[in-house]
């Protein structure tokens, strides 16, 4: 007896997150349905115009806003940015370069440097351990 497997589906919020778009800005039919893995793959490989437009102009979800500004999501919150932003708003923030953004970018740069330092330290330790074996 062969069992019939139904296609795996996900909630629209999960699909929106995987697509890097703000769910509330997607079309109603996307928000109200479920998305199969095949549909998600099709959206990723050949995005419809609404998806291309959202990715280009927003509004963008916080992880995308944070990445475009070069800060962490926590840094956005500390800077008072709690709502999704459009590409135009993000560019305006970059141009204004407020003090909080400068500070959060510096913090993010330090975090990246520390991450690299720790990774190198672990690699050195692994090399030493390998040489001892």
Tab-separated table of C-alpha atoms in Angstrom:
chain	number	residue	atom	x	y	z
A	1	UNK	CA	0.000	0.000	0.000
A	2	UNK	CA	1.370	3.364	-1.009
A	3	UNK	CA	0.631	6.427	1.097
A	4	UNK	CA	-0.091	9.673	-0.694
A	5	UNK	CA	1.946	12.553	0.671
A	6	UNK	CA	0.416	15.985	0.561
A	7	UNK	CA	2.721	18.863	-0.364
A	8	UNK	CA	4.292	20.688	2.539
A	9	UNK	CA	2.779	24.090	3.082
A	10	UNK	CA	3.590	27.085	5.237
A	11	UNK	CA	1.728	30.025	6.626
A	12	UNK	CA	1.918	33.266	4.659
A	13	UNK	CA	3.976	34.874	7.465
A	14	UNK	CA	6.631	32.180	7.119
A	15	UNK	CA	6.699	32.511	3.341
A	16	UNK	CA	6.948	36.307	3.583
A	17	UNK	CA	9.861	35.964	5.991
A	18	UNK	CA	11.646	33.575	3.628
A	19	UNK	CA	11.020	35.983	0.745
A	20	UNK	CA	12.282	38.944	2.803
A	21	UNK	CA	9.100	40.991	2.449
A	22	UNK	CA	6.675	42.658	4.842
A	23	UNK	CA	3.574	40.423	5.043
A	24	UNK	CA	1.060	43.263	5.421
A	25	UNK	CA	2.268	44.766	2.119
A	26	UNK	CA	1.681	41.570	0.140
A	27	UNK	CA	-1.505	41.018	-1.908
A	28	UNK	CA	-4.582	39.787	-0.027
A	29	UNK	CA	-4.587	36.415	-1.820
A	30	UNK	CA	-1.026	35.797	-0.576
A	31	UNK	CA	-1.921	36.794	3.010
A	32	UNK	CA	-5.060	34.656	3.133
A	33	UNK	CA	-3.784	31.442	1.587
A	34	UNK	CA	-1.126	28.896	2.321
A	35	UNK	CA	2.093	28.582	0.350
A	36	UNK	CA	3.525	25.258	-0.744
A	37	UNK	CA	7.250	24.696	-1.012
A	38	UNK	CA	6.864	24.524	-4.800
A	39	UNK	CA	5.034	27.869	-4.846
A	40	UNK	CA	7.715	29.426	-2.648
A	41	UNK	CA	10.411	28.122	-4.953
A	42	UNK	CA	8.567	29.534	-7.964
A	43	UNK	CA	8.223	32.921	-6.226
A	44	UNK	CA	11.960	32.921	-5.489
A	45	UNK	CA	13.103	31.936	-8.969
A	46	UNK	CA	10.601	33.950	-11.006
A	47	UNK	CA	9.115	36.635	-8.746
A	48	UNK	CA	5.870	38.269	-9.901
A	49	UNK	CA	5.789	42.049	-10.328
A	50	UNK	CA	4.272	42.662	-6.862
A	51	UNK	CA	7.177	40.795	-5.237
A	52	UNK	CA	9.825	42.593	-7.305
A	53	UNK	CA	8.197	45.925	-6.420
A	54	UNK	CA	8.112	45.101	-2.688
A	55	UNK	CA	11.757	44.053	-2.709
A	56	UNK	CA	12.733	47.177	-4.620
A	57	UNK	CA	10.685	49.831	-2.788
A	58	UNK	CA	9.277	48.260	0.376
A	59	UNK	CA	7.943	48.631	2.897
A	60	UNK	CA	10.650	46.345	4.216
A	61	UNK	CA	10.510	44.175	7.374
A	62	UNK	CA	12.887	44.987	10.231
A	63	UNK	CA	15.583	42.423	9.325
A	64	UNK	CA	15.836	43.918	5.830
A	65	UNK	CA	15.823	47.500	7.170
A	66	UNK	CA	18.552	46.594	9.665
A	67	UNK	CA	20.683	44.974	6.950
A	68	UNK	CA	20.280	47.933	4.583
A	69	UNK	CA	21.310	50.330	7.368
A	70	UNK	CA	24.175	48.120	8.573
A	71	UNK	CA	22.837	47.756	12.113
A	72	UNK	CA	21.234	45.056	14.231
A	73	UNK	CA	17.493	44.693	14.745
A	74	UNK	CA	18.079	45.674	18.391
A	75	UNK	CA	19.935	48.734	17.154
A	76	UNK	CA	16.892	49.730	15.124
A	77	UNK	CA	14.746	49.514	18.249
A	78	UNK	CA	17.245	51.548	20.261
A	79	UNK	CA	17.134	54.130	17.472
A	80	UNK	CA	13.347	54.285	17.719
A	81	UNK	CA	12.678	52.525	14.403
A	82	UNK	CA	9.880	50.075	15.109
A	83	UNK	CA	7.855	50.258	11.890
A	84	UNK	CA	8.691	48.895	8.442
A	85	UNK	CA	10.441	51.437	6.222
A	86	UNK	CA	10.402	52.018	2.487
A	87	UNK	CA	13.595	52.133	0.449
A	88	UNK	CA	13.135	55.901	0.191
A	89	UNK	CA	12.900	56.251	3.988
A	90	UNK	CA	15.994	54.073	4.437
A	91	UNK	CA	17.951	56.198	1.967
A	92	UNK	CA	16.794	59.361	3.767
A	93	UNK	CA	18.047	57.930	7.077
A	94	UNK	CA	21.398	57.094	5.494
A	95	UNK	CA	21.652	60.646	4.157
A	96	UNK	CA	20.676	62.233	7.493
A	97	UNK	CA	23.019	59.821	9.316
A	98	UNK	CA	21.631	60.615	12.773
A	99	UNK	CA	23.782	60.085	15.842
A	100	UNK	CA	21.991	56.870	16.839
A	101	UNK	CA	22.686	55.379	13.384
A	102	UNK	CA	26.379	56.280	13.565
A	103	UNK	CA	26.602	54.731	17.031
A	104	UNK	CA	24.757	51.549	16.020
A	105	UNK	CA	26.893	51.114	12.900
A	106	UNK	CA	30.026	51.459	15.039
A	107	UNK	CA	28.629	48.912	17.493
A	108	UNK	CA	27.821	46.528	14.647
A	109	UNK	CA	31.347	46.937	13.232
A	110	UNK	CA	32.816	46.063	16.644
A	111	UNK	CA	30.580	42.992	16.891
A	112	UNK	CA	31.752	41.831	13.449
A	113	UNK	CA	35.423	42.358	14.375
A	114	UNK	CA	34.948	40.423	17.609
A	115	UNK	CA	33.211	37.601	15.757
A	116	UNK	CA	36.141	37.351	13.323
A	117	UNK	CA	38.643	37.429	16.219
A	118	UNK	CA	36.844	34.597	18.030
A	119	UNK	CA	36.579	32.548	14.843
A	120	UNK	CA	40.316	32.966	14.203
A	121	UNK	CA	41.094	32.057	17.805
A	122	UNK	CA	39.042	28.866	17.509
A	123	UNK	CA	40.751	28.008	14.210
A	124	UNK	CA	44.194	28.467	15.815
A	125	UNK	CA	43.176	26.295	18.756
A	126	UNK	CA	41.889	23.590	16.416
A	127	UNK	CA	45.180	23.701	14.465
A	128	UNK	CA	47.190	23.353	17.690
A	129	UNK	CA	44.975	20.475	18.823
A	130	UNK	CA	45.431	18.755	15.443
A	131	UNK	CA	49.225	19.139	15.662
A	132	UNK	CA	49.263	17.557	19.113
A	133	UNK	CA	47.311	14.503	17.934
